[in-house]
């Protein structure tokens, strides 16, 4: 998979050189490129924003630098992902869907957002997804893109050392994951549930399923509503 990130803060993504994403890049599983939007500006001040038509507070990102940058990097079957507070909510199902794509391009806006004509132009020529990571307002698209990139890339075959660990995670089966424990068997007078020490795999599986259901009922009843 190829992932392109367009941002005015390219250094924000230096962290993607480490951890599993860094290893996936070394293994050739992931071709990740970060682009500085200001490199597509043509004025001395490398201007990327201007005042909004119709008035109002804040600044709007100019369309020209976006057009020049996206024209240069968008492949024919790329998906342009635009983080925004006013998008569809990012869930595990969308992470799984986007993990199947050949190229994702993340457009990280700042200020009050990107001139609408950029979205309209590329939506008329290809696939654009406007995506929110939750009902709260960030200062830009970088944090949202980082969260989505981590959720997506960990689903790429060969990315995680132990693919089994992906199966029983929260949200993979529509439920929250069960409680987990490791040694020691007793810690500060707190014991590990005896079933987990029983060696009875069937009983362990049944207990874990019940725990997932109970946890989901308590914390996220919305996930159980049809
Ligand atoms: N747009 C906008 C906007 C609108 C009003 C006030 C502040 C902003 C800041 N902003 C600029 C770019 C941008 C990108 C994504 C988010 C974002 C995503 C989620 N889930 N929350 N916030 C915010 C972003």
mmCIF file of C-alpha atoms and ligand atoms in Angstrom:
data_model
loop_
_atom_site.group_PDB
_atom_site.id
_atom_site.type_symbol
_atom_site.label_atom_id
_atom_site.label_comp_id
_atom_site.label_asym_id
_atom_site.label_seq_id
_atom_site.Cartn_x
_atom_site.Cartn_y
_atom_site.Cartn_z
ATOM 1 C CA UNK A 1 0.000 0.000 0.000
ATOM 2 C CA UNK A 2 1.048 3.538 -0.736
ATOM 3 C CA UNK A 3 0.049 6.309 1.663
ATOM 4 C CA UNK A 4 0.621 9.985 0.912
ATOM 5 C CA UNK A 5 0.120 12.683 3.533
ATOM 6 C CA UNK A 6 -0.228 16.349 2.563
ATOM 7 C CA UNK A 7 0.320 18.804 5.426
ATOM 8 C CA UNK A 8 1.897 22.163 6.352
ATOM 9 C CA UNK A 9 3.515 20.355 9.318
ATOM 10 C CA UNK A 10 5.511 17.491 7.710
ATOM 11 C CA UNK A 11 7.692 17.045 10.815
ATOM 12 C CA UNK A 12 4.555 15.999 12.687
ATOM 13 C CA UNK A 13 4.814 12.640 10.897
ATOM 14 C CA UNK A 14 8.491 11.942 11.724
ATOM 15 C CA UNK A 15 7.162 9.539 14.361
ATOM 16 C CA UNK A 16 6.059 7.255 11.492
ATOM 17 C CA UNK A 17 9.706 6.263 11.061
ATOM 18 C CA UNK A 18 9.539 4.260 14.287
ATOM 19 C CA UNK A 19 7.536 1.351 15.732
ATOM 20 C CA UNK A 20 5.620 -1.086 13.561
ATOM 21 C CA UNK A 21 4.996 1.450 10.830
ATOM 22 C CA UNK A 22 8.722 2.098 10.540
ATOM 23 C CA UNK A 23 9.348 -1.654 10.275
ATOM 24 C CA UNK A 24 6.599 -2.055 7.650
ATOM 25 C CA UNK A 25 8.263 0.657 5.568
ATOM 26 C CA UNK A 26 11.629 -1.117 5.886
ATOM 27 C CA UNK A 27 9.997 -4.427 4.843
ATOM 28 C CA UNK A 28 8.415 -2.762 1.805
ATOM 29 C CA UNK A 29 4.882 -3.433 3.079
ATOM 30 C CA UNK A 30 4.151 0.277 3.193
ATOM 31 C CA UNK A 31 5.279 3.106 0.896
ATOM 32 C CA UNK A 32 4.592 6.227 2.992
ATOM 33 C CA UNK A 33 5.366 9.698 1.656
ATOM 34 C CA UNK A 34 4.857 13.047 3.395
ATOM 35 C CA UNK A 35 4.400 16.203 1.290
ATOM 36 C CA UNK A 36 4.734 19.819 2.484
ATOM 37 C CA UNK A 37 1.849 21.815 1.013
ATOM 38 C CA UNK A 38 4.002 24.946 1.076
ATOM 39 C CA UNK A 39 6.298 23.377 -1.556
ATOM 40 C CA UNK A 40 3.458 23.972 -4.045
ATOM 41 C CA UNK A 41 3.145 27.695 -3.277
ATOM 42 C CA UNK A 42 4.512 30.270 -5.722
ATOM 43 C CA UNK A 43 4.840 33.425 -3.626
ATOM 44 C CA UNK A 44 7.744 34.583 -1.509
ATOM 45 C CA UNK A 45 5.810 34.039 1.730
ATOM 46 C CA UNK A 46 4.687 30.508 0.727
ATOM 47 C CA UNK A 47 1.080 31.472 1.436
ATOM 48 C CA UNK A 48 -1.463 28.651 1.922
ATOM 49 C CA UNK A 49 -4.404 30.531 3.450
ATOM 50 C CA UNK A 50 -6.575 33.604 2.930
ATOM 51 C CA UNK A 51 -9.663 35.293 4.388
ATOM 52 C CA UNK A 52 -13.055 33.634 3.855
ATOM 53 C CA UNK A 53 -15.449 34.908 1.160
ATOM 54 C CA UNK A 54 -18.620 36.061 2.904
ATOM 55 C CA UNK A 55 -16.640 37.129 5.974
ATOM 56 C CA UNK A 56 -16.365 35.261 9.257
ATOM 57 C CA UNK A 57 -13.611 34.368 11.679
ATOM 58 C CA UNK A 58 -10.430 32.537 10.810
ATOM 59 C CA UNK A 59 -8.725 31.712 7.525
ATOM 60 C CA UNK A 60 -9.423 29.256 4.721
ATOM 61 C CA UNK A 61 -6.814 27.125 2.919
ATOM 62 C CA UNK A 62 -6.317 28.340 -0.660
ATOM 63 C CA UNK A 63 -7.233 25.876 -3.456
ATOM 64 C CA UNK A 64 -4.181 26.416 -5.709
ATOM 65 C CA UNK A 65 -1.496 24.731 -3.567
ATOM 66 C CA UNK A 66 -3.867 21.802 -2.944
ATOM 67 C CA UNK A 67 -4.608 21.403 -6.636
ATOM 68 C CA UNK A 68 -0.927 21.475 -7.615
ATOM 69 C CA UNK A 69 0.023 18.987 -4.877
ATOM 70 C CA UNK A 70 -2.866 16.543 -5.355
ATOM 71 C CA UNK A 71 -2.564 16.562 -9.164
ATOM 72 C CA UNK A 72 1.049 15.434 -8.735
ATOM 73 C CA UNK A 73 0.381 12.567 -6.320
ATOM 74 C CA UNK A 74 -3.128 11.175 -6.818
ATOM 75 C CA UNK A 75 -3.041 7.890 -8.738
ATOM 76 C CA UNK A 76 -6.022 6.829 -10.884
ATOM 77 C CA UNK A 77 -7.451 4.478 -8.224
ATOM 78 C CA UNK A 78 -6.357 6.437 -5.137
ATOM 79 C CA UNK A 79 -8.768 7.344 -2.365
ATOM 80 C CA UNK A 80 -8.477 10.939 -1.139
ATOM 81 C CA UNK A 81 -9.169 10.910 2.616
ATOM 82 C CA UNK A 82 -10.039 14.316 4.056
ATOM 83 C CA UNK A 83 -10.227 14.510 7.864
ATOM 84 C CA UNK A 84 -12.973 16.918 8.930
ATOM 85 C CA UNK A 85 -15.333 17.389 11.901
ATOM 86 C CA UNK A 86 -18.200 17.159 9.407
ATOM 87 C CA UNK A 87 -17.422 13.766 7.900
ATOM 88 C CA UNK A 88 -18.580 10.168 8.253
ATOM 89 C CA UNK A 89 -17.370 8.695 11.558
ATOM 90 C CA UNK A 90 -14.243 6.543 11.272
ATOM 91 C CA UNK A 91 -14.885 3.032 12.591
ATOM 92 C CA UNK A 92 -13.143 -0.339 12.363
ATOM 93 C CA UNK A 93 -15.324 -1.179 9.359
ATOM 94 C CA UNK A 94 -13.939 1.835 7.449
ATOM 95 C CA UNK A 95 -10.390 0.938 8.552
ATOM 96 C CA UNK A 96 -10.890 -2.540 7.084
ATOM 97 C CA UNK A 97 -12.322 -1.079 3.869
ATOM 98 C CA UNK A 98 -9.472 1.417 3.380
ATOM 99 C CA UNK A 99 -6.839 -1.243 4.200
ATOM 100 C CA UNK A 100 -7.800 -2.923 0.900
ATOM 101 C CA UNK A 101 -6.888 0.130 -1.206
ATOM 102 C CA UNK A 102 -3.698 0.528 -3.275
ATOM 103 C CA UNK A 103 -3.209 4.218 -2.468
ATOM 104 C CA UNK A 104 -4.589 6.500 0.214
ATOM 105 C CA UNK A 105 -3.907 10.248 0.152
ATOM 106 C CA UNK A 106 -4.572 12.086 3.424
ATOM 107 C CA UNK A 107 -5.274 15.825 3.009
ATOM 108 C CA UNK A 108 -4.525 17.475 6.354
ATOM 109 C CA UNK A 109 -6.300 20.795 6.557
ATOM 110 C CA UNK A 110 -5.599 23.562 9.043
ATOM 111 C CA UNK A 111 -7.177 26.948 9.935
ATOM 112 C CA UNK A 112 -10.961 26.650 9.333
ATOM 113 C CA UNK A 113 -10.486 24.019 6.651
ATOM 114 C CA UNK A 114 -9.859 23.679 2.912
ATOM 115 C CA UNK A 115 -11.663 25.652 0.148
ATOM 116 C CA UNK A 116 -14.714 23.530 -0.746
ATOM 117 C CA UNK A 117 -13.848 23.612 -4.454
ATOM 118 C CA UNK A 118 -10.853 21.327 -3.791
ATOM 119 C CA UNK A 119 -13.181 18.650 -2.411
ATOM 120 C CA UNK A 120 -15.693 19.166 -5.228
ATOM 121 C CA UNK A 121 -13.012 19.067 -7.937
ATOM 122 C CA UNK A 122 -11.559 15.735 -6.833
ATOM 123 C CA UNK A 123 -14.917 14.184 -5.913
ATOM 124 C CA UNK A 124 -15.949 14.757 -9.545
ATOM 125 C CA UNK A 125 -12.853 12.869 -10.781
ATOM 126 C CA UNK A 126 -12.297 10.123 -8.226
ATOM 127 C CA UNK A 127 -13.049 8.770 -4.763
ATOM 128 C CA UNK A 128 -13.065 11.214 -1.851
ATOM 129 C CA UNK A 129 -13.946 10.255 1.755
ATOM 130 C CA UNK A 130 -14.658 13.030 4.276
ATOM 131 C CA UNK A 131 -13.930 11.431 7.660
ATOM 132 C CA UNK A 132 -14.330 12.445 11.292
ATOM 133 C CA UNK A 133 -12.553 10.555 14.083
ATOM 134 C CA UNK A 134 -15.129 11.735 16.633
ATOM 135 C CA UNK A 135 -17.504 14.488 17.648
ATOM 136 C CA UNK A 136 -14.939 17.012 18.875
ATOM 137 C CA UNK A 137 -12.965 19.674 17.014
ATOM 138 C CA UNK A 138 -9.205 19.400 16.520
ATOM 139 C CA UNK A 139 -6.963 22.169 15.154
ATOM 140 C CA UNK A 140 -6.189 20.298 11.968
ATOM 141 C CA UNK A 141 -6.200 16.991 10.159
ATOM 142 C CA UNK A 142 -2.805 15.650 11.285
ATOM 143 C CA UNK A 143 -3.881 13.937 14.533
ATOM 144 C CA UNK A 144 -6.925 12.444 12.814
ATOM 145 C CA UNK A 145 -4.777 11.197 9.911
ATOM 146 C CA UNK A 146 -2.242 9.646 12.299
ATOM 147 C CA UNK A 147 -5.001 7.765 14.127
ATOM 148 C CA UNK A 148 -6.539 6.507 10.900
ATOM 149 C CA UNK A 149 -3.174 5.513 9.411
ATOM 150 C CA UNK A 150 -2.349 3.443 12.509
ATOM 151 C CA UNK A 151 -5.775 1.743 12.500
ATOM 152 C CA UNK A 152 -5.539 1.004 8.755
ATOM 153 C CA UNK A 153 -1.913 -0.088 8.395
ATOM 154 C CA UNK A 154 -2.109 -2.605 11.251
ATOM 155 C CA UNK A 155 -4.682 -4.488 9.133
ATOM 156 C CA UNK A 156 -2.347 -4.874 6.144
ATOM 157 C CA UNK A 157 -1.409 -8.578 5.730
ATOM 158 C CA UNK A 158 2.073 -9.195 7.140
ATOM 159 C CA UNK A 159 2.089 -5.928 9.096
ATOM 160 C CA UNK A 160 1.401 -7.363 12.555
ATOM 161 C CA UNK A 161 3.778 -10.099 13.725
ATOM 162 C CA UNK A 162 0.878 -12.196 15.025
ATOM 163 C CA UNK A 163 -2.196 -11.836 12.743
ATOM 164 C CA UNK A 164 -4.249 -13.846 15.269
ATOM 165 C CA UNK A 165 -4.088 -10.855 17.586
ATOM 166 C CA UNK A 166 -6.248 -8.927 15.137
ATOM 167 C CA UNK A 167 -9.135 -11.361 15.299
ATOM 168 C CA UNK A 168 -10.193 -10.975 18.940
ATOM 169 C CA UNK A 169 -9.760 -7.235 19.255
ATOM 170 C CA UNK A 170 -12.393 -4.760 20.271
ATOM 171 C CA UNK A 171 -14.778 -3.973 17.416
ATOM 172 C CA UNK A 172 -13.467 -6.757 15.164
ATOM 173 C CA UNK A 173 -16.566 -8.866 15.976
ATOM 174 C CA UNK A 174 -18.706 -5.840 16.776
ATOM 175 C CA UNK A 175 -18.112 -6.236 20.523
ATOM 176 C CA UNK A 176 -15.661 -4.777 23.036
ATOM 177 C CA UNK A 177 -12.809 -7.102 23.894
ATOM 178 C CA UNK A 178 -12.755 -9.180 27.089
ATOM 179 C CA UNK A 179 -10.493 -8.393 30.114
ATOM 180 C CA UNK A 180 -6.886 -9.614 29.792
ATOM 181 C CA UNK A 181 -4.416 -10.804 32.439
ATOM 182 C CA UNK A 182 -0.823 -12.010 32.712
ATOM 183 C CA UNK A 183 1.572 -13.151 35.455
ATOM 184 C CA UNK A 184 1.669 -12.982 38.456
ATOM 185 C CA UNK A 185 -1.485 -14.984 39.328
ATOM 186 C CA UNK A 186 -2.014 -12.730 42.387
ATOM 187 C CA UNK A 187 -1.107 -9.023 42.421
ATOM 188 C CA UNK A 188 -1.897 -6.795 45.398
ATOM 189 C CA UNK A 189 -4.342 -9.476 46.622
ATOM 190 C CA UNK A 190 -6.107 -9.393 43.236
ATOM 191 C CA UNK A 191 -6.462 -12.810 41.600
ATOM 192 C CA UNK A 192 -6.709 -13.802 37.926
ATOM 193 C CA UNK A 193 -10.179 -15.306 37.196
ATOM 194 C CA UNK A 194 -9.727 -19.066 37.957
ATOM 195 C CA UNK A 195 -11.211 -20.136 34.600
ATOM 196 C CA UNK A 196 -8.193 -18.639 32.858
ATOM 197 C CA UNK A 197 -5.890 -20.921 34.875
ATOM 198 C CA UNK A 198 -8.062 -24.034 34.307
ATOM 199 C CA UNK A 199 -6.575 -25.159 30.997
ATOM 200 C CA UNK A 200 -10.144 -25.729 29.787
ATOM 201 C CA UNK A 201 -10.068 -23.909 26.421
ATOM 202 C CA UNK A 202 -13.808 -24.260 25.874
ATOM 203 C CA UNK A 203 -14.602 -22.755 29.252
ATOM 204 C CA UNK A 204 -12.081 -19.942 28.615
ATOM 205 C CA UNK A 205 -13.682 -19.141 25.229
ATOM 206 C CA UNK A 206 -17.181 -19.117 26.754
ATOM 207 C CA UNK A 207 -16.062 -16.872 29.628
ATOM 208 C CA UNK A 208 -14.382 -14.447 27.227
ATOM 209 C CA UNK A 209 -17.481 -14.256 25.010
ATOM 210 C CA UNK A 210 -19.695 -13.525 28.019
ATOM 211 C CA UNK A 211 -17.250 -10.898 29.283
ATOM 212 C CA UNK A 212 -17.254 -9.198 25.855
ATOM 213 C CA UNK A 213 -21.060 -9.132 25.795
ATOM 214 C CA UNK A 214 -21.304 -7.859 29.378
ATOM 215 C CA UNK A 215 -18.691 -5.150 28.777
ATOM 216 C CA UNK A 216 -20.424 -4.074 25.558
ATOM 217 C CA UNK A 217 -23.828 -3.939 27.253
ATOM 218 C CA UNK A 218 -22.387 -1.779 30.056
ATOM 219 C CA UNK A 219 -20.133 0.576 28.076
ATOM 220 C CA UNK A 220 -21.422 0.623 24.482
ATOM 221 C CA UNK A 221 -25.085 -0.548 24.273
ATOM 222 C CA UNK A 222 -25.238 1.313 20.967
ATOM 223 C CA UNK A 223 -23.051 -1.393 19.409
ATOM 224 C CA UNK A 224 -25.713 -3.998 20.242
ATOM 225 C CA UNK A 225 -28.637 -2.015 18.814
ATOM 226 C CA UNK A 226 -29.623 -3.392 15.355
HETATM 227 N N1 LIG B 1 -12.162 21.708 9.293
HETATM 228 C C1 LIG B 1 -12.280 22.351 10.253
HETATM 229 C C2 LIG B 1 -12.466 23.147 11.431
HETATM 230 C C3 LIG B 1 -13.724 23.668 11.564
HETATM 231 C C4 LIG B 1 -13.980 24.451 12.647
HETATM 232 C C5 LIG B 1 -13.001 24.704 13.592
HETATM 233 C C6 LIG B 1 -11.740 24.159 13.456
HETATM 234 C C7 LIG B 1 -11.463 23.377 12.384
HETATM 235 C C8 LIG B 1 -10.060 22.858 12.401
HETATM 236 N N2 LIG B 1 -9.691 21.937 11.343
HETATM 237 C C9 LIG B 1 -9.048 22.323 10.215
HETATM 238 C C10 LIG B 1 -8.799 21.200 9.454
HETATM 239 C C11 LIG B 1 -9.293 20.085 10.177
HETATM 240 C C12 LIG B 1 -9.324 18.724 9.931
HETATM 241 C C13 LIG B 1 -9.937 17.874 10.822
HETATM 242 C C14 LIG B 1 -10.523 18.371 11.981
HETATM 243 C C15 LIG B 1 -11.227 17.461 12.902
HETATM 244 C C16 LIG B 1 -11.579 16.161 12.674
HETATM 245 C C17 LIG B 1 -12.284 15.743 13.815
HETATM 246 N N3 LIG B 1 -12.831 14.506 14.059
HETATM 247 N N4 LIG B 1 -12.325 16.757 14.661
HETATM 248 N N5 LIG B 1 -11.686 17.834 14.095
HETATM 249 C C18 LIG B 1 -10.466 19.736 12.268
HETATM 250 C C19 LIG B 1 -9.855 20.582 11.363
#
